[in-house]
Amino acid sequence: MIDGPLSALVLGAALGSGLIAGVFYAFSVIVMKALAALPPARGIAAMQSVNVVVISPWFLGVFAGTGLLCAAIAVVALVTRPGTGAAVELLLGCGLYLTGTVAVTARANVPRNGALAELDPEEPRSADRWRAYVASWTAWNHVRAGAALAACAAFVLALAGR
């Protein structure tokens, strides 16, 4: 059973990863579909604006804060709980969030956002690049949403003590 300060860290990681999963899910199934339905110039401009606005304490606090909680939980699980069922669930949750959410963001979505920032929405050739961006960015976003949701589930299982 998880108790004491570790339970607060795990609860925070569960809530953070669940919240991030919801944000990414909404982007995949609502926002990107809506932007893709717009004329390319408007979709590009809107997503360029989203990519500026998302760099905020509200989003980054939860996104990065959850990553920091995962790093702390992983250390505690490795040092104080090796070989226990809770340690496996905790390490699984941390690994899913840190690799499937944080690393995928850094290696797949952020570079695509950087390339999109360089596009001139009014340039006719930008339309093809926009369509490719929507497809690849959304596919990687599905990975991030699934990883964050699976991390949340692992943390909940660890808290529940199965």
PDB file of C-alpha atoms in Angstrom:
ATOM      1  CA  MET A   1       0.000   0.000   0.000  1.00  0.00           C
ATOM      2  CA  ILE A   2       1.187   3.498  -0.794  1.00  0.00           C
ATOM      3  CA  ASP A   3       0.908   5.985   2.028  1.00  0.00           C
ATOM      4  CA  GLY A   4       2.493   9.138   3.350  1.00  0.00           C
ATOM      5  CA  PRO A   5       4.097  11.733   1.097  1.00  0.00           C
ATOM      6  CA  LEU A   6       4.474   9.244  -1.759  1.00  0.00           C
ATOM      7  CA  SER A   7       0.691   8.901  -2.002  1.00  0.00           C
ATOM      8  CA  ALA A   8       0.396  12.662  -2.527  1.00  0.00           C
ATOM      9  CA  LEU A   9       3.022  12.549  -5.281  1.00  0.00           C
ATOM     10  CA  VAL A  10       1.275   9.632  -6.992  1.00  0.00           C
ATOM     11  CA  LEU A  11      -2.126  11.298  -6.718  1.00  0.00           C
ATOM     12  CA  GLY A  12      -0.652  14.437  -8.284  1.00  0.00           C
ATOM     13  CA  ALA A  13       0.885  12.396 -11.104  1.00  0.00           C
ATOM     14  CA  ALA A  14      -2.401  10.568 -11.685  1.00  0.00           C
ATOM     15  CA  LEU A  15      -4.346  13.818 -11.855  1.00  0.00           C
ATOM     16  CA  GLY A  16      -1.718  15.541 -14.019  1.00  0.00           C
ATOM     17  CA  SER A  17      -1.398  12.692 -16.492  1.00  0.00           C
ATOM     18  CA  GLY A  18      -5.179  12.358 -16.664  1.00  0.00           C
ATOM     19  CA  LEU A  19      -5.586  16.064 -17.337  1.00  0.00           C
ATOM     20  CA  ILE A  20      -2.895  16.022 -20.040  1.00  0.00           C
ATOM     21  CA  ALA A  21      -4.505  12.919 -21.589  1.00  0.00           C
ATOM     22  CA  GLY A  22      -7.780  14.837 -21.788  1.00  0.00           C
ATOM     23  CA  VAL A  23      -6.168  17.863 -23.417  1.00  0.00           C
ATOM     24  CA  PHE A  24      -4.397  15.720 -26.009  1.00  0.00           C
ATOM     25  CA  TYR A  25      -7.528  13.631 -26.629  1.00  0.00           C
ATOM     26  CA  ALA A  26      -9.604  16.771 -27.225  1.00  0.00           C
ATOM     27  CA  PHE A  27      -6.993  18.032 -29.672  1.00  0.00           C
ATOM     28  CA  SER A  28      -6.958  14.753 -31.586  1.00  0.00           C
ATOM     29  CA  VAL A  29     -10.697  14.272 -31.905  1.00  0.00           C
ATOM     30  CA  ILE A  30     -12.016  17.853 -31.923  1.00  0.00           C
ATOM     31  CA  VAL A  31      -9.523  20.667 -32.427  1.00  0.00           C
ATOM     32  CA  MET A  32      -7.404  19.187 -35.213  1.00  0.00           C
ATOM     33  CA  LYS A  33     -10.495  18.009 -37.104  1.00  0.00           C
ATOM     34  CA  ALA A  34     -11.964  21.513 -36.846  1.00  0.00           C
ATOM     35  CA  LEU A  35      -8.744  23.164 -37.993  1.00  0.00           C
ATOM     36  CA  ALA A  36      -8.341  20.699 -40.862  1.00  0.00           C
ATOM     37  CA  ALA A  37     -11.859  21.559 -42.046  1.00  0.00           C
ATOM     38  CA  LEU A  38     -10.931  25.239 -42.416  1.00  0.00           C
ATOM     39  CA  PRO A  39      -9.339  26.650 -45.552  1.00  0.00           C
ATOM     40  CA  PRO A  40      -5.597  25.883 -45.180  1.00  0.00           C
ATOM     41  CA  ALA A  41      -4.532  29.494 -44.603  1.00  0.00           C
ATOM     42  CA  ARG A  42      -6.993  29.858 -41.727  1.00  0.00           C
ATOM     43  CA  GLY A  43      -6.102  26.457 -40.260  1.00  0.00           C
ATOM     44  CA  ILE A  44      -2.388  27.257 -40.376  1.00  0.00           C
ATOM     45  CA  ALA A  45      -2.873  30.664 -38.773  1.00  0.00           C
ATOM     46  CA  ALA A  46      -5.097  29.229 -36.057  1.00  0.00           C
ATOM     47  CA  MET A  47      -2.648  26.457 -35.184  1.00  0.00           C
ATOM     48  CA  GLN A  48       0.250  28.896 -35.198  1.00  0.00           C
ATOM     49  CA  SER A  49      -1.693  30.914 -32.627  1.00  0.00           C
ATOM     50  CA  VAL A  50      -2.446  27.805 -30.550  1.00  0.00           C
ATOM     51  CA  ASN A  51       1.257  26.944 -30.521  1.00  0.00           C
ATOM     52  CA  VAL A  52       2.057  30.368 -29.063  1.00  0.00           C
ATOM     53  CA  VAL A  53      -0.746  30.388 -26.492  1.00  0.00           C
ATOM     54  CA  VAL A  54       0.044  26.867 -25.213  1.00  0.00           C
ATOM     55  CA  ILE A  55       3.399  28.104 -23.899  1.00  0.00           C
ATOM     56  CA  SER A  56       1.791  29.255 -20.661  1.00  0.00           C
ATOM     57  CA  PRO A  57       2.210  28.530 -16.972  1.00  0.00           C
ATOM     58  CA  TRP A  58      -1.181  26.806 -16.928  1.00  0.00           C
ATOM     59  CA  PHE A  59      -0.369  24.191 -19.540  1.00  0.00           C
ATOM     60  CA  LEU A  60       3.373  23.880 -18.979  1.00  0.00           C
ATOM     61  CA  GLY A  61       2.886  23.772 -15.209  1.00  0.00           C
ATOM     62  CA  VAL A  62       0.736  20.656 -15.476  1.00  0.00           C
ATOM     63  CA  PHE A  63       2.676  19.095 -18.368  1.00  0.00           C
ATOM     64  CA  ALA A  64       6.190  19.623 -16.952  1.00  0.00           C
ATOM     65  CA  GLY A  65       5.074  19.393 -13.330  1.00  0.00           C
ATOM     66  CA  THR A  66       3.698  15.924 -13.970  1.00  0.00           C
ATOM     67  CA  GLY A  67       6.998  14.984 -15.576  1.00  0.00           C
ATOM     68  CA  LEU A  68       8.860  16.180 -12.474  1.00  0.00           C
ATOM     69  CA  LEU A  69       6.502  14.214 -10.237  1.00  0.00           C
ATOM     70  CA  CYS A  70       7.173  11.131 -12.367  1.00  0.00           C
ATOM     71  CA  ALA A  71      10.925  11.562 -12.006  1.00  0.00           C
ATOM     72  CA  ALA A  72      10.594  11.862  -8.219  1.00  0.00           C
ATOM     73  CA  ILE A  73       8.224   8.881  -8.000  1.00  0.00           C
ATOM     74  CA  ALA A  74      10.561   6.737 -10.089  1.00  0.00           C
ATOM     75  CA  VAL A  75      13.474   7.476  -7.760  1.00  0.00           C
ATOM     76  CA  VAL A  76      11.394   6.721  -4.656  1.00  0.00           C
ATOM     77  CA  ALA A  77      10.015   3.516  -6.196  1.00  0.00           C
ATOM     78  CA  LEU A  78      13.482   2.297  -7.119  1.00  0.00           C
ATOM     79  CA  VAL A  79      15.000   3.146  -3.731  1.00  0.00           C
ATOM     80  CA  THR A  80      12.249   2.223  -1.276  1.00  0.00           C
ATOM     81  CA  ARG A  81       9.974  -0.245  -3.039  1.00  0.00           C
ATOM     82  CA  PRO A  82      12.022  -2.475  -5.332  1.00  0.00           C
ATOM     83  CA  GLY A  83      10.307  -5.727  -6.178  1.00  0.00           C
ATOM     84  CA  THR A  84       6.850  -4.734  -4.954  1.00  0.00           C
ATOM     85  CA  GLY A  85       3.756  -4.678  -7.144  1.00  0.00           C
ATOM     86  CA  ALA A  86       3.327  -0.978  -6.446  1.00  0.00           C
ATOM     87  CA  ALA A  87       6.862  -0.294  -7.690  1.00  0.00           C
ATOM     88  CA  VAL A  88       6.074  -1.986 -10.994  1.00  0.00           C
ATOM     89  CA  GLU A  89       2.914   0.060 -11.461  1.00  0.00           C
ATOM     90  CA  LEU A  90       4.644   3.265 -10.409  1.00  0.00           C
ATOM     91  CA  LEU A  91       7.590   2.714 -12.737  1.00  0.00           C
ATOM     92  CA  LEU A  92       5.230   1.778 -15.567  1.00  0.00           C
ATOM     93  CA  GLY A  93       3.234   4.975 -15.069  1.00  0.00           C
ATOM     94  CA  CYS A  94       6.388   7.082 -14.895  1.00  0.00           C
ATOM     95  CA  GLY A  95       7.867   5.422 -17.976  1.00  0.00           C
ATOM     96  CA  LEU A  96       4.692   5.844 -19.979  1.00  0.00           C
ATOM     97  CA  TYR A  97       4.388   9.515 -19.126  1.00  0.00           C
ATOM     98  CA  LEU A  98       8.048  10.402 -19.531  1.00  0.00           C
ATOM     99  CA  THR A  99       8.601   8.510 -22.789  1.00  0.00           C
ATOM    100  CA  GLY A 100       5.152   8.411 -24.374  1.00  0.00           C
ATOM    101  CA  THR A 101       4.156  11.941 -23.463  1.00  0.00           C
ATOM    102  CA  VAL A 102       7.177  14.116 -22.670  1.00  0.00           C
ATOM    103  CA  ALA A 103       9.691  12.529 -25.065  1.00  0.00           C
ATOM    104  CA  VAL A 104       7.184  12.210 -27.915  1.00  0.00           C
ATOM    105  CA  THR A 105       6.272  15.864 -27.445  1.00  0.00           C
ATOM    106  CA  ALA A 106       9.917  16.900 -27.619  1.00  0.00           C
ATOM    107  CA  ARG A 107      10.892  14.622 -30.502  1.00  0.00           C
ATOM    108  CA  ALA A 108       7.750  14.629 -32.666  1.00  0.00           C
ATOM    109  CA  ASN A 109       5.217  17.370 -31.963  1.00  0.00           C
ATOM    110  CA  VAL A 110       7.458  20.319 -31.047  1.00  0.00           C
ATOM    111  CA  PRO A 111       9.636  20.010 -34.185  1.00  0.00           C
ATOM    112  CA  ARG A 112       6.495  19.908 -36.316  1.00  0.00           C
ATOM    113  CA  ASN A 113       5.217  23.003 -34.523  1.00  0.00           C
ATOM    114  CA  GLY A 114       8.519  24.739 -35.254  1.00  0.00           C
ATOM    115  CA  ALA A 115       8.223  23.918 -38.944  1.00  0.00           C
ATOM    116  CA  LEU A 116       4.623  25.147 -38.964  1.00  0.00           C
ATOM    117  CA  ALA A 117       5.688  28.441 -37.371  1.00  0.00           C
ATOM    118  CA  GLU A 118       7.893  29.082 -40.411  1.00  0.00           C
ATOM    119  CA  LEU A 119       5.014  28.723 -42.904  1.00  0.00           C
ATOM    120  CA  ASP A 120       3.375  31.707 -44.494  1.00  0.00           C
ATOM    121  CA  PRO A 121      -0.342  30.831 -44.312  1.00  0.00           C
ATOM    122  CA  GLU A 122      -1.030  32.753 -47.530  1.00  0.00           C
ATOM    123  CA  GLU A 123       1.668  30.985 -49.573  1.00  0.00           C
ATOM    124  CA  PRO A 124      -0.115  28.491 -51.895  1.00  0.00           C
ATOM    125  CA  ARG A 125       2.496  25.766 -51.278  1.00  0.00           C
ATOM    126  CA  SER A 126       1.741  25.915 -47.561  1.00  0.00           C
ATOM    127  CA  ALA A 127      -1.542  24.055 -48.095  1.00  0.00           C
ATOM    128  CA  ASP A 128       0.200  20.746 -48.860  1.00  0.00           C
ATOM    129  CA  ARG A 129       2.539  21.150 -45.918  1.00  0.00           C
ATOM    130  CA  TRP A 130      -0.464  21.927 -43.704  1.00  0.00           C
ATOM    131  CA  ARG A 131      -2.249  18.720 -44.696  1.00  0.00           C
ATOM    132  CA  ALA A 132       0.907  16.692 -43.998  1.00  0.00           C
ATOM    133  CA  TYR A 133       1.347  18.490 -40.670  1.00  0.00           C
ATOM    134  CA  VAL A 134      -2.211  17.734 -39.559  1.00  0.00           C
ATOM    135  CA  ALA A 135      -1.846  14.024 -40.367  1.00  0.00           C
ATOM    136  CA  SER A 136       1.544  13.474 -38.740  1.00  0.00           C
ATOM    137  CA  TRP A 137       1.039  15.816 -35.767  1.00  0.00           C
ATOM    138  CA  THR A 138      -2.307  14.216 -34.960  1.00  0.00           C
ATOM    139  CA  ALA A 139      -0.911  10.679 -35.222  1.00  0.00           C
ATOM    140  CA  TRP A 140       1.826  11.526 -32.714  1.00  0.00           C
ATOM    141  CA  ASN A 141      -0.735  13.319 -30.566  1.00  0.00           C
ATOM    142  CA  HIS A 142      -2.746  10.076 -30.378  1.00  0.00           C
ATOM    143  CA  VAL A 143       0.394   8.421 -28.985  1.00  0.00           C
ATOM    144  CA  ARG A 144       0.766  11.162 -26.378  1.00  0.00           C
ATOM    145  CA  ALA A 145      -2.884  10.946 -25.339  1.00  0.00           C
ATOM    146  CA  GLY A 146      -2.776   7.154 -25.036  1.00  0.00           C
ATOM    147  CA  ALA A 147       0.479   7.195 -23.074  1.00  0.00           C
ATOM    148  CA  ALA A 148      -0.784   9.836 -20.650  1.00  0.00           C
ATOM    149  CA  LEU A 149      -4.040   7.939 -20.128  1.00  0.00           C
ATOM    150  CA  ALA A 150      -2.201   4.645 -19.577  1.00  0.00           C
ATOM    151  CA  ALA A 151       0.132   6.394 -17.105  1.00  0.00           C
ATOM    152  CA  CYS A 152      -2.902   7.703 -15.238  1.00  0.00           C
ATOM    153  CA  ALA A 153      -4.337   4.175 -15.068  1.00  0.00           C
ATOM    154  CA  ALA A 154      -1.048   2.778 -13.742  1.00  0.00           C
ATOM    155  CA  PHE A 155      -0.934   5.421 -11.011  1.00  0.00           C
ATOM    156  CA  VAL A 156      -4.539   4.725 -10.025  1.00  0.00           C
ATOM    157  CA  LEU A 157      -3.821   0.998  -9.832  1.00  0.00           C
ATOM    158  CA  ALA A 158      -0.784   1.686  -7.650  1.00  0.00           C
ATOM    159  CA  LEU A 159      -2.871   3.866  -5.335  1.00  0.00           C
ATOM    160  CA  ALA A 160      -5.665   1.295  -5.177  1.00  0.00           C
ATOM    161  CA  GLY A 161      -3.219  -1.410  -4.224  1.00  0.00           C
ATOM    162  CA  ARG A 162      -4.992  -3.606  -6.774  1.00  0.00           C
TER     163      ARG A 162
END
